Amino acid sequence: MKIQQLSDQLASQIAAGEVVERPSSVVKELVENAIDAGATNINVDVRQGGRESIQVADNGQGIAAEEIETAFLRHATSKLTTIEDLNAIRTLGFRGEALAAISAVSQVTIVSRSEGTDAGTRLVLEGGEVVNREAVGAPQGTVIAVENLFYNVPARLKFLKTAATEKRLIDEFVTRYALAYPQIRFRLTHNGRITFQSSGSGQVRDVLVAIYGPEIARQLLEIGDWRMEIEGEQSSHSPIEVTGFVGPPGVHFANRGQITLFVNGRWVKDTQLTYAVIQAYHTLLPSGRYPLGLIFMQLPPEDVDVNVHPTKTEVRFRQGKAPFSTVQRAVRQTLVADAPTRQMSAWALGSNNGGESPGWMGALNPEAFIGASGEQADLALSWLDESAAPSEADGALPLPQMEGDSGSHLPIMRVVGQVGASYIITEGPEGMFLIDQQAAHQRALFEQLQAEWAADNVTVQTLSTGTAVTLSEPQAQLLAQFQESVARIGVQFEAFGPNTFMVRAVPKIAASADPARLLIAVVTELEQSKGVVEEAGLVTAVCQTISLRPGQSLTLAQMEQLIHNLEKCTDPFTDPQGKPTFIYLSVAQLAREFGRI
Ligand code: ADP
Ligand code: MG
């Protein structure tokens, strides 16, 4: 075949294919033009998934009558004049291709009236050729109707997906832009039915409600204005700003479709940034589930290259990894802030109790829990919702209500299950824990009672009937001798006959325990300490008596409550006698055991 130049029309049709792939790309280009025109109202009406018609109406600045034909020429734009402008694009469009491309492959009718003119202009184009032009009365703004898309490109037509698929893509697109431009009122109809509407109130939350419904929208966490100064020669020293919303760990989806990224008001698809969001949820979501993230990044336009692809959904950053880590930190910080009591930063400092650690702790380097760098420390977030804590009614364990976030030394853990009704398996950020339920429970009880006792303020439960306990002669003498010390830990009793005592009150945390057993445990402790009474020993004795035992099966809620309380302990590593509360297997250890590394 001879070499010859393509006809203008053929060249336009080929070029059109890059910009206009499908109906949703037409919607995208027209809506972007409306936004660039400063519209505050944008109505999108679609028929048959856009194959039959797509109409976008706006109340923006309009197009002057004498420029209207020009707008449909290839490379005709009002948004760019010099190559320098390309370095600082502030509009969504700039390539001057969309209207030319759309009109090359469809039948277009445009009615537009520009600001400050009396009459509007109506232009009809077919395959890019103007077939009709007239002056008409019209409100200020622009209405563009695109009919019979790809009517002259049968190859394209064949590859169009179903109307339902196109509808979904159009919905997605319009709702995403409504989020990025909450001050604009959007309305979307399919075959005459309104499927989405935003109020234009300027509040992103209102748009979130319109998209996700009030239940999910209410739970979303707002990313506090997050800035990161960029250092390095190439940067303009302007910060990257990140705002937006993220879902709490309890809200998750089957795919990444709910992670939406905007860079300087432009919806972009960037796998790296998407991954940054997913990373921030590390260990917080069940495997195979993805978070909801709505991320708005603002950075100096000269630091982003948006001219990567005709569809302008890809961007390149001049600042290398900075955008990635800024997004990751912003999201993580938001999640951490939502779960202040579950931070593990204190863990990084570790209160490894010096030489007293049992041997097995040698392998237990606090760093191991948080990965290589201390920077990971803020990774541990709440897996469990506070509200998920069981109430007394569903069989709550006698557990202390511990105060706030004073010293959290364990990472946040997710309960996996119970083994042999004795051990609890949990997952932490960097590995798994096998927890001795009895030891863990004793530790949690001990810290509570110990703290109350140290403040001379043990909360007691008075027994309405009292319980009589008869002891041996020497035991009775011992108990009478130390009555005051014993009362200070909350076990109150009085003489009730020969070698017999009546228990009147017990520590609140031991309220459900058998008072007789409690008293006997105290006496046994007094006997063993051979007269040198250490109240810490008495506290331990009480805790041993009332704690869980091996062989007691627990509900998930009970396990969660127990683990939550252990997480809050200042010294969670051992029980009050120094026996380990858990065995830890890091991801790396597991990998080694299985011969993966
Ligand atoms: P680009 O958006 O890249 O400039 P387009 O082909 O999409 O290219 O549009 C060409 C020009 O037509 C725009 O630069 C703008 O001046 C004008 N235009 C298009 N749509 C509208 C609209 N809805 N309101 C006002 N002007 C518009
Ligand atoms: Mg455009």
PDB file of N, CA, C and O in Angstrom, residues 22-89:
ATOM      1  N   ARG A  22     -15.094   4.998  26.263  1.00  0.00           N
ATOM      2  CA  ARG A  22     -16.402   4.454  26.587  1.00  0.00           C
ATOM      3  C   ARG A  22     -17.288   5.574  27.104  1.00  0.00           C
ATOM      4  O   ARG A  22     -16.812   6.667  27.371  1.00  0.00           O
ATOM      5  N   PRO A  23     -18.574   5.298  27.310  1.00  0.00           N
ATOM      6  CA  PRO A  23     -19.482   6.364  27.761  1.00  0.00           C
ATOM      7  C   PRO A  23     -19.001   7.090  29.019  1.00  0.00           C
ATOM      8  O   PRO A  23     -19.091   8.310  29.103  1.00  0.00           O
ATOM      9  N   SER A  24     -18.445   6.333  29.969  1.00  0.00           N
ATOM     10  CA  SER A  24     -18.039   7.013  31.197  1.00  0.00           C
ATOM     11  C   SER A  24     -16.922   8.024  30.938  1.00  0.00           C
ATOM     12  O   SER A  24     -16.806   9.020  31.657  1.00  0.00           O
ATOM     13  N   SER A  25     -16.106   7.780  29.891  1.00  0.00           N
ATOM     14  CA  SER A  25     -15.068   8.789  29.626  1.00  0.00           C
ATOM     15  C   SER A  25     -15.673  10.069  29.067  1.00  0.00           C
ATOM     16  O   SER A  25     -15.143  11.155  29.280  1.00  0.00           O
ATOM     17  N   VAL A  26     -16.807   9.951  28.361  1.00  0.00           N
ATOM     18  CA  VAL A  26     -17.488  11.157  27.884  1.00  0.00           C
ATOM     19  C   VAL A  26     -18.001  11.949  29.084  1.00  0.00           C
ATOM     20  O   VAL A  26     -17.814  13.160  29.187  1.00  0.00           O
ATOM     21  N   VAL A  27     -18.620  11.232  30.018  1.00  0.00           N
ATOM     22  CA  VAL A  27     -19.121  11.892  31.227  1.00  0.00           C
ATOM     23  C   VAL A  27     -17.974  12.603  31.930  1.00  0.00           C
ATOM     24  O   VAL A  27     -18.079  13.764  32.334  1.00  0.00           O
ATOM     25  N   LYS A  28     -16.878  11.908  32.057  1.00  0.00           N
ATOM     26  CA  LYS A  28     -15.720  12.489  32.745  1.00  0.00           C
ATOM     27  C   LYS A  28     -15.282  13.791  32.083  1.00  0.00           C
ATOM     28  O   LYS A  28     -15.132  14.827  32.748  1.00  0.00           O
ATOM     29  N   GLU A  29     -15.097  13.773  30.778  1.00  0.00           N
ATOM     30  CA  GLU A  29     -14.599  14.978  30.092  1.00  0.00           C
ATOM     31  C   GLU A  29     -15.587  16.130  30.198  1.00  0.00           C
ATOM     32  O   GLU A  29     -15.191  17.271  30.416  1.00  0.00           O
ATOM     33  N   LEU A  30     -16.876  15.817  30.037  1.00  0.00           N
ATOM     34  CA  LEU A  30     -17.870  16.895  30.077  1.00  0.00           C
ATOM     35  C   LEU A  30     -18.005  17.477  31.485  1.00  0.00           C
ATOM     36  O   LEU A  30     -18.136  18.691  31.664  1.00  0.00           O
ATOM     37  N   VAL A  31     -17.978  16.607  32.488  1.00  0.00           N
ATOM     38  CA  VAL A  31     -18.073  17.103  33.862  1.00  0.00           C
ATOM     39  C   VAL A  31     -16.825  17.922  34.215  1.00  0.00           C
ATOM     40  O   VAL A  31     -16.918  18.978  34.842  1.00  0.00           O
ATOM     41  N   GLU A  32     -15.674  17.455  33.787  1.00  0.00           N
ATOM     42  CA  GLU A  32     -14.454  18.230  34.069  1.00  0.00           C
ATOM     43  C   GLU A  32     -14.528  19.608  33.429  1.00  0.00           C
ATOM     44  O   GLU A  32     -14.108  20.607  34.017  1.00  0.00           O
ATOM     45  N   ASN A  33     -15.062  19.679  32.221  1.00  0.00           N
ATOM     46  CA  ASN A  33     -15.207  20.991  31.566  1.00  0.00           C
ATOM     47  C   ASN A  33     -16.156  21.885  32.357  1.00  0.00           C
ATOM     48  O   ASN A  33     -15.906  23.079  32.504  1.00  0.00           O
ATOM     49  N   ALA A  34     -17.225  21.297  32.860  1.00  0.00           N
ATOM     50  CA  ALA A  34     -18.190  22.085  33.630  1.00  0.00           C
ATOM     51  C   ALA A  34     -17.548  22.618  34.909  1.00  0.00           C
ATOM     52  O   ALA A  34     -17.759  23.768  35.295  1.00  0.00           O
ATOM     53  N   ILE A  35     -16.749  21.768  35.558  1.00  0.00           N
ATOM     54  CA  ILE A  35     -16.060  22.211  36.778  1.00  0.00           C
ATOM     55  C   ILE A  35     -15.081  23.339  36.438  1.00  0.00           C
ATOM     56  O   ILE A  35     -15.037  24.368  37.108  1.00  0.00           O
ATOM     57  N   ASP A  36     -14.316  23.141  35.368  1.00  0.00           N
ATOM     58  CA  ASP A  36     -13.370  24.193  34.945  1.00  0.00           C
ATOM     59  C   ASP A  36     -14.095  25.495  34.632  1.00  0.00           C
ATOM     60  O   ASP A  36     -13.531  26.582  34.763  1.00  0.00           O
ATOM     61  N   ALA A  37     -15.351  25.402  34.181  1.00  0.00           N
ATOM     62  CA  ALA A  37     -16.109  26.603  33.816  1.00  0.00           C
ATOM     63  C   ALA A  37     -16.712  27.286  35.044  1.00  0.00           C
ATOM     64  O   ALA A  37     -17.459  28.252  34.917  1.00  0.00           O
ATOM     65  N   GLY A  38     -16.404  26.751  36.236  1.00  0.00           N
ATOM     66  CA  GLY A  38     -16.864  27.392  37.462  1.00  0.00           C
ATOM     67  C   GLY A  38     -18.320  27.112  37.795  1.00  0.00           C
ATOM     68  O   GLY A  38     -18.941  27.883  38.544  1.00  0.00           O
ATOM     69  N   ALA A  39     -18.873  26.021  37.292  1.00  0.00           N
ATOM     70  CA  ALA A  39     -20.273  25.714  37.555  1.00  0.00           C
ATOM     71  C   ALA A  39     -20.504  25.408  39.035  1.00  0.00           C
ATOM     72  O   ALA A  39     -19.626  24.892  39.721  1.00  0.00           O
ATOM     73  N   THR A  40     -21.704  25.741  39.523  1.00  0.00           N
ATOM     74  CA  THR A  40     -22.083  25.358  40.886  1.00  0.00           C
ATOM     75  C   THR A  40     -23.203  24.323  40.850  1.00  0.00           C
ATOM     76  O   THR A  40     -23.625  23.808  41.881  1.00  0.00           O
ATOM     77  N   ASN A  41     -23.687  24.072  39.632  1.00  0.00           N
ATOM     78  CA  ASN A  41     -24.761  23.111  39.414  1.00  0.00           C
ATOM     79  C   ASN A  41     -24.396  22.263  38.214  1.00  0.00           C
ATOM     80  O   ASN A  41     -24.166  22.804  37.134  1.00  0.00           O
ATOM     81  N   ILE A  42     -24.374  20.968  38.370  1.00  0.00           N
ATOM     82  CA  ILE A  42     -24.057  20.115  37.220  1.00  0.00           C
ATOM     83  C   ILE A  42     -25.057  18.955  37.183  1.00  0.00           C
ATOM     84  O   ILE A  42     -25.157  18.195  38.152  1.00  0.00           O
ATOM     85  N   ASN A  43     -25.782  18.867  36.098  1.00  0.00           N
ATOM     86  CA  ASN A  43     -26.743  17.780  35.938  1.00  0.00           C
ATOM     87  C   ASN A  43     -26.262  16.833  34.851  1.00  0.00           C
ATOM     88  O   ASN A  43     -25.958  17.261  33.737  1.00  0.00           O
ATOM     89  N   VAL A  44     -26.240  15.557  35.185  1.00  0.00           N
ATOM     90  CA  VAL A  44     -25.800  14.552  34.219  1.00  0.00           C
ATOM     91  C   VAL A  44     -26.983  13.623  33.966  1.00  0.00           C
ATOM     92  O   VAL A  44     -27.515  13.031  34.901  1.00  0.00           O
ATOM     93  N   ASP A  45     -27.401  13.532  32.706  1.00  0.00           N
ATOM     94  CA  ASP A  45     -28.516  12.647  32.364  1.00  0.00           C
ATOM     95  C   ASP A  45     -28.041  11.632  31.348  1.00  0.00           C
ATOM     96  O   ASP A  45     -27.526  11.988  30.295  1.00  0.00           O
ATOM     97  N   VAL A  46     -28.245  10.372  31.698  1.00  0.00           N
ATOM     98  CA  VAL A  46     -27.699   9.292  30.889  1.00  0.00           C
ATOM     99  C   VAL A  46     -28.822   8.355  30.477  1.00  0.00           C
ATOM    100  O   VAL A  46     -29.725   8.073  31.275  1.00  0.00           O
ATOM    101  N   ARG A  47     -28.768   7.887  29.234  1.00  0.00           N
ATOM    102  CA  ARG A  47     -29.737   6.877  28.797  1.00  0.00           C
ATOM    103  C   ARG A  47     -28.998   5.647  28.301  1.00  0.00           C
ATOM    104  O   ARG A  47     -28.012   5.755  27.589  1.00  0.00           O
ATOM    105  N   GLN A  48     -29.491   4.489  28.678  1.00  0.00           N
ATOM    106  CA  GLN A  48     -28.905   3.213  28.274  1.00  0.00           C
ATOM    107  C   GLN A  48     -27.403   3.162  28.549  1.00  0.00           C
ATOM    108  O   GLN A  48     -26.604   2.847  27.665  1.00  0.00           O
ATOM    109  N   GLY A  49     -27.040   3.488  29.757  1.00  0.00           N
ATOM    110  CA  GLY A  49     -25.622   3.437  30.128  1.00  0.00           C
ATOM    111  C   GLY A  49     -24.776   4.380  29.299  1.00  0.00           C
ATOM    112  O   GLY A  49     -23.554   4.220  29.221  1.00  0.00           O
ATOM    113  N   GLY A  50     -25.408   5.340  28.665  1.00  0.00           N
ATOM    114  CA  GLY A  50     -24.666   6.332  27.884  1.00  0.00           C
ATOM    115  C   GLY A  50     -24.547   6.009  26.406  1.00  0.00           C
ATOM    116  O   GLY A  50     -24.089   6.817  25.607  1.00  0.00           O
ATOM    117  N   ARG A  51     -24.980   4.810  26.007  1.00  0.00           N
ATOM    118  CA  ARG A  51     -24.877   4.430  24.593  1.00  0.00           C
ATOM    119  C   ARG A  51     -25.889   5.209  23.772  1.00  0.00           C
ATOM    120  O   ARG A  51     -25.615   5.599  22.638  1.00  0.00           O
ATOM    121  N   GLU A  52     -27.042   5.412  24.369  1.00  0.00           N
ATOM    122  CA  GLU A  52     -28.064   6.162  23.648  1.00  0.00           C
ATOM    123  C   GLU A  52     -27.786   7.662  23.750  1.00  0.00           C
ATOM    124  O   GLU A  52     -27.688   8.338  22.724  1.00  0.00           O
ATOM    125  N   SER A  53     -27.643   8.154  24.955  1.00  0.00           N
ATOM    126  CA  SER A  53     -27.320   9.575  25.093  1.00  0.00           C
ATOM    127  C   SER A  53     -26.703   9.902  26.443  1.00  0.00           C
ATOM    128  O   SER A  53     -26.940   9.207  27.446  1.00  0.00           O
ATOM    129  N   ILE A  54     -25.899  10.965  26.427  1.00  0.00           N
ATOM    130  CA  ILE A  54     -25.301  11.514  27.646  1.00  0.00           C
ATOM    131  C   ILE A  54     -25.477  13.011  27.547  1.00  0.00           C
ATOM    132  O   ILE A  54     -25.111  13.606  26.538  1.00  0.00           O
ATOM    133  N   GLN A  55     -26.075  13.594  28.567  1.00  0.00           N
ATOM    134  CA  GLN A  55     -26.207  15.049  28.534  1.00  0.00           C
ATOM    135  C   GLN A  55     -25.665  15.642  29.822  1.00  0.00           C
ATOM    136  O   GLN A  55     -25.989  15.161  30.914  1.00  0.00           O
ATOM    137  N   VAL A  56     -24.819  16.645  29.680  1.00  0.00           N
ATOM    138  CA  VAL A  56     -24.282  17.320  30.855  1.00  0.00           C
ATOM    139  C   VAL A  56     -24.629  18.793  30.760  1.00  0.00           C
ATOM    140  O   VAL A  56     -24.318  19.449  29.769  1.00  0.00           O
ATOM    141  N   ALA A  57     -25.335  19.284  31.772  1.00  0.00           N
ATOM    142  CA  ALA A  57     -25.748  20.686  31.790  1.00  0.00           C
ATOM    143  C   ALA A  57     -25.092  21.384  32.965  1.00  0.00           C
ATOM    144  O   ALA A  57     -25.052  20.834  34.072  1.00  0.00           O
ATOM    145  N   ASP A  58     -24.546  22.572  32.716  1.00  0.00           N
ATOM    146  CA  ASP A  58     -23.931  23.308  33.820  1.00  0.00           C
ATOM    147  C   ASP A  58     -24.335  24.769  33.793  1.00  0.00           C
ATOM    148  O   ASP A  58     -24.859  25.261  32.791  1.00  0.00           O
ATOM    149  N   ASN A  59     -24.111  25.451  34.901  1.00  0.00           N
ATOM    150  CA  ASN A  59     -24.381  26.886  34.979  1.00  0.00           C
ATOM    151  C   ASN A  59     -23.075  27.676  35.064  1.00  0.00           C
ATOM    152  O   ASN A  59     -22.987  28.677  35.750  1.00  0.00           O
ATOM    153  N   GLY A  60     -22.071  27.162  34.374  1.00  0.00           N
ATOM    154  CA  GLY A  60     -20.754  27.823  34.385  1.00  0.00           C
ATOM    155  C   GLY A  60     -20.721  29.041  33.474  1.00  0.00           C
ATOM    156  O   GLY A  60     -21.758  29.572  33.071  1.00  0.00           O
ATOM    157  N   GLN A  61     -19.505  29.432  33.136  1.00  0.00           N
ATOM    158  CA  GLN A  61     -19.355  30.707  32.413  1.00  0.00           C
ATOM    159  C   GLN A  61     -19.812  30.685  30.963  1.00  0.00           C
ATOM    160  O   GLN A  61     -19.967  31.742  30.353  1.00  0.00           O
ATOM    161  N   GLY A  62     -20.030  29.486  30.416  1.00  0.00           N
ATOM    162  CA  GLY A  62     -20.511  29.411  29.044  1.00  0.00           C
ATOM    163  C   GLY A  62     -19.415  29.665  28.017  1.00  0.00           C
ATOM    164  O   GLY A  62     -18.285  30.004  28.371  1.00  0.00           O
ATOM    165  N   ILE A  63     -19.776  29.478  26.730  1.00  0.00           N
ATOM    166  CA  ILE A  63     -18.809  29.682  25.649  1.00  0.00           C
ATOM    167  C   ILE A  63     -19.348  30.793  24.753  1.00  0.00           C
ATOM    168  O   ILE A  63     -20.521  30.778  24.373  1.00  0.00           O
ATOM    169  N   ALA A  64     -18.492  31.741  24.437  1.00  0.00           N
ATOM    170  CA  ALA A  64     -18.910  32.858  23.588  1.00  0.00           C
ATOM    171  C   ALA A  64     -19.331  32.343  22.218  1.00  0.00           C
ATOM    172  O   ALA A  64     -18.731  31.390  21.685  1.00  0.00           O
ATOM    173  N   ALA A  65     -20.367  32.975  21.634  1.00  0.00           N
ATOM    174  CA  ALA A  65     -20.910  32.522  20.354  1.00  0.00           C
ATOM    175  C   ALA A  65     -19.839  32.378  19.283  1.00  0.00           C
ATOM    176  O   ALA A  65     -19.813  31.406  18.523  1.00  0.00           O
ATOM    177  N   GLU A  66     -18.908  33.319  19.258  1.00  0.00           N
ATOM    178  CA  GLU A  66     -17.901  33.294  18.185  1.00  0.00           C
ATOM    179  C   GLU A  66     -16.806  32.252  18.420  1.00  0.00           C
ATOM    180  O   GLU A  66     -15.967  32.016  17.561  1.00  0.00           O
ATOM    181  N   GLU A  67     -16.815  31.636  19.610  1.00  0.00           N
ATOM    182  CA  GLU A  67     -15.742  30.653  19.899  1.00  0.00           C
ATOM    183  C   GLU A  67     -16.250  29.224  19.893  1.00  0.00           C
ATOM    184  O   GLU A  67     -15.486  28.280  20.065  1.00  0.00           O
ATOM    185  N   ILE A  68     -17.558  29.113  19.696  1.00  0.00           N
ATOM    186  CA  ILE A  68     -18.141  27.800  19.951  1.00  0.00           C
ATOM    187  C   ILE A  68     -17.641  26.725  18.974  1.00  0.00           C
ATOM    188  O   ILE A  68     -17.363  25.591  19.371  1.00  0.00           O
ATOM    189  N   GLU A  69     -17.472  27.101  17.710  1.00  0.00           N
ATOM    190  CA  GLU A  69     -16.935  26.118  16.750  1.00  0.00           C
ATOM    191  C   GLU A  69     -15.494  25.744  17.101  1.00  0.00           C
ATOM    192  O   GLU A  69     -15.096  24.584  17.006  1.00  0.00           O
ATOM    193  N   THR A  70     -14.751  26.776  17.510  1.00  0.00           N
ATOM    194  CA  THR A  70     -13.340  26.548  17.837  1.00  0.00           C
ATOM    195  C   THR A  70     -13.179  25.505  18.940  1.00  0.00           C
ATOM    196  O   THR A  70     -12.250  24.701  18.923  1.00  0.00           O
ATOM    197  N   ALA A  71     -14.100  25.551  19.892  1.00  0.00           N
ATOM    198  CA  ALA A  71     -14.000  24.625  21.021  1.00  0.00           C
ATOM    199  C   ALA A  71     -13.958  23.163  20.560  1.00  0.00           C
ATOM    200  O   ALA A  71     -13.409  22.305  21.244  1.00  0.00           O
ATOM    201  N   PHE A  72     -14.517  22.915  19.352  1.00  0.00           N
ATOM    202  CA  PHE A  72     -14.576  21.528  18.866  1.00  0.00           C
ATOM    203  C   PHE A  72     -13.404  21.152  17.960  1.00  0.00           C
ATOM    204  O   PHE A  72     -13.342  20.045  17.454  1.00  0.00           O
ATOM    205  N   LEU A  73     -12.499  22.089  17.772  1.00  0.00           N
ATOM    206  CA  LEU A  73     -11.319  21.767  16.970  1.00  0.00           C
ATOM    207  C   LEU A  73     -10.297  21.046  17.833  1.00  0.00           C
ATOM    208  O   LEU A  73     -10.239  21.240  19.047  1.00  0.00           O
ATOM    209  N   ARG A  74      -9.483  20.215  17.164  1.00  0.00           N
ATOM    210  CA  ARG A  74      -8.455  19.510  17.932  1.00  0.00           C
ATOM    211  C   ARG A  74      -7.427  20.505  18.451  1.00  0.00           C
ATOM    212  O   ARG A  74      -7.071  21.459  17.772  1.00  0.00           O
ATOM    213  N   HIS A  75      -6.966  20.270  19.649  1.00  0.00           N
ATOM    214  CA  HIS A  75      -5.971  21.111  20.316  1.00  0.00           C
ATOM    215  C   HIS A  75      -6.464  22.546  20.482  1.00  0.00           C
ATOM    216  O   HIS A  75      -5.676  23.472  20.393  1.00  0.00           O
ATOM    217  N   ALA A  76      -7.749  22.699  20.683  1.00  0.00           N
ATOM    218  CA  ALA A  76      -8.279  24.037  20.964  1.00  0.00           C
ATOM    219  C   ALA A  76      -8.647  24.101  22.438  1.00  0.00           C
ATOM    220  O   ALA A  76      -9.466  23.320  22.924  1.00  0.00           O
ATOM    221  N   THR A  77      -8.003  25.011  23.152  1.00  0.00           N
ATOM    222  CA  THR A  77      -8.257  25.130  24.586  1.00  0.00           C
ATOM    223  C   THR A  77      -8.116  26.569  25.037  1.00  0.00           C
ATOM    224  O   THR A  77      -7.349  27.327  24.444  1.00  0.00           O
ATOM    225  N   SER A  78      -8.823  26.921  26.067  1.00  0.00           N
ATOM    226  CA  SER A  78      -8.672  28.258  26.652  1.00  0.00           C
ATOM    227  C   SER A  78      -7.821  28.185  27.918  1.00  0.00           C
ATOM    228  O   SER A  78      -7.692  29.155  28.639  1.00  0.00           O
ATOM    229  N   LYS A  79      -7.280  26.991  28.210  1.00  0.00           N
ATOM    230  CA  LYS A  79      -6.677  26.793  29.522  1.00  0.00           C
ATOM    231  C   LYS A  79      -5.155  26.796  29.519  1.00  0.00           C
ATOM    232  O   LYS A  79      -4.527  26.666  30.575  1.00  0.00           O
ATOM    233  N   LEU A  80      -4.581  26.915  28.350  1.00  0.00           N
ATOM    234  CA  LEU A  80      -3.129  26.784  28.239  1.00  0.00           C
ATOM    235  C   LEU A  80      -2.678  27.623  27.062  1.00  0.00           C
ATOM    236  O   LEU A  80      -3.279  27.552  25.989  1.00  0.00           O
ATOM    237  N   THR A  81      -1.639  28.416  27.248  1.00  0.00           N
ATOM    238  CA  THR A  81      -1.120  29.131  26.083  1.00  0.00           C
ATOM    239  C   THR A  81       0.356  28.876  25.841  1.00  0.00           C
ATOM    240  O   THR A  81       0.793  28.752  24.709  1.00  0.00           O
ATOM    241  N   THR A  82       1.118  28.769  26.925  1.00  0.00           N
ATOM    242  CA  THR A  82       2.550  28.550  26.717  1.00  0.00           C
ATOM    243  C   THR A  82       2.971  27.225  27.345  1.00  0.00           C
ATOM    244  O   THR A  82       2.255  26.655  28.174  1.00  0.00           O
ATOM    245  N   ILE A  83       4.149  26.766  26.954  1.00  0.00           N
ATOM    246  CA  ILE A  83       4.641  25.503  27.488  1.00  0.00           C
ATOM    247  C   ILE A  83       4.890  25.623  28.996  1.00  0.00           C
ATOM    248  O   ILE A  83       4.760  24.660  29.734  1.00  0.00           O
ATOM    249  N   GLU A  84       5.183  26.826  29.454  1.00  0.00           N
ATOM    250  CA  GLU A  84       5.389  27.039  30.896  1.00  0.00           C
ATOM    251  C   GLU A  84       4.098  26.754  31.673  1.00  0.00           C
ATOM    252  O   GLU A  84       4.129  26.247  32.783  1.00  0.00           O
ATOM    253  N   ASP A  85       2.970  27.120  31.041  1.00  0.00           N
ATOM    254  CA  ASP A  85       1.690  26.870  31.718  1.00  0.00           C
ATOM    255  C   ASP A  85       1.529  25.396  32.088  1.00  0.00           C
ATOM    256  O   ASP A  85       0.890  25.054  33.071  1.00  0.00           O
ATOM    257  N   LEU A  86       2.125  24.567  31.251  1.00  0.00           N
ATOM    258  CA  LEU A  86       1.991  23.122  31.469  1.00  0.00           C
ATOM    259  C   LEU A  86       2.614  22.696  32.797  1.00  0.00           C
ATOM    260  O   LEU A  86       2.280  21.660  33.354  1.00  0.00           O
ATOM    261  N   ASN A  87       3.524  23.500  33.302  1.00  0.00           N
ATOM    262  CA  ASN A  87       4.160  23.162  34.577  1.00  0.00           C
ATOM    263  C   ASN A  87       3.300  23.504  35.768  1.00  0.00           C
ATOM    264  O   ASN A  87       3.630  23.178  36.895  1.00  0.00           O
ATOM    265  N   ALA A  88       2.250  24.220  35.564  1.00  0.00           N
ATOM    266  CA  ALA A  88       1.441  24.644  36.702  1.00  0.00           C
ATOM    267  C   ALA A  88      -0.040  24.594  36.349  1.00  0.00           C
ATOM    268  O   ALA A  88      -0.737  25.589  36.388  1.00  0.00           O
ATOM    269  N   ILE A  89      -0.485  23.397  35.979  1.00  0.00           N
ATOM    270  CA  ILE A  89      -1.875  23.236  35.578  1.00  0.00           C
ATOM    271  C   ILE A  89      -2.794  23.302  36.793  1.00  0.00           C
ATOM    272  O   ILE A  89      -2.626  22.575  37.758  1.00  0.00           O
TER     273      ILE A  89
END
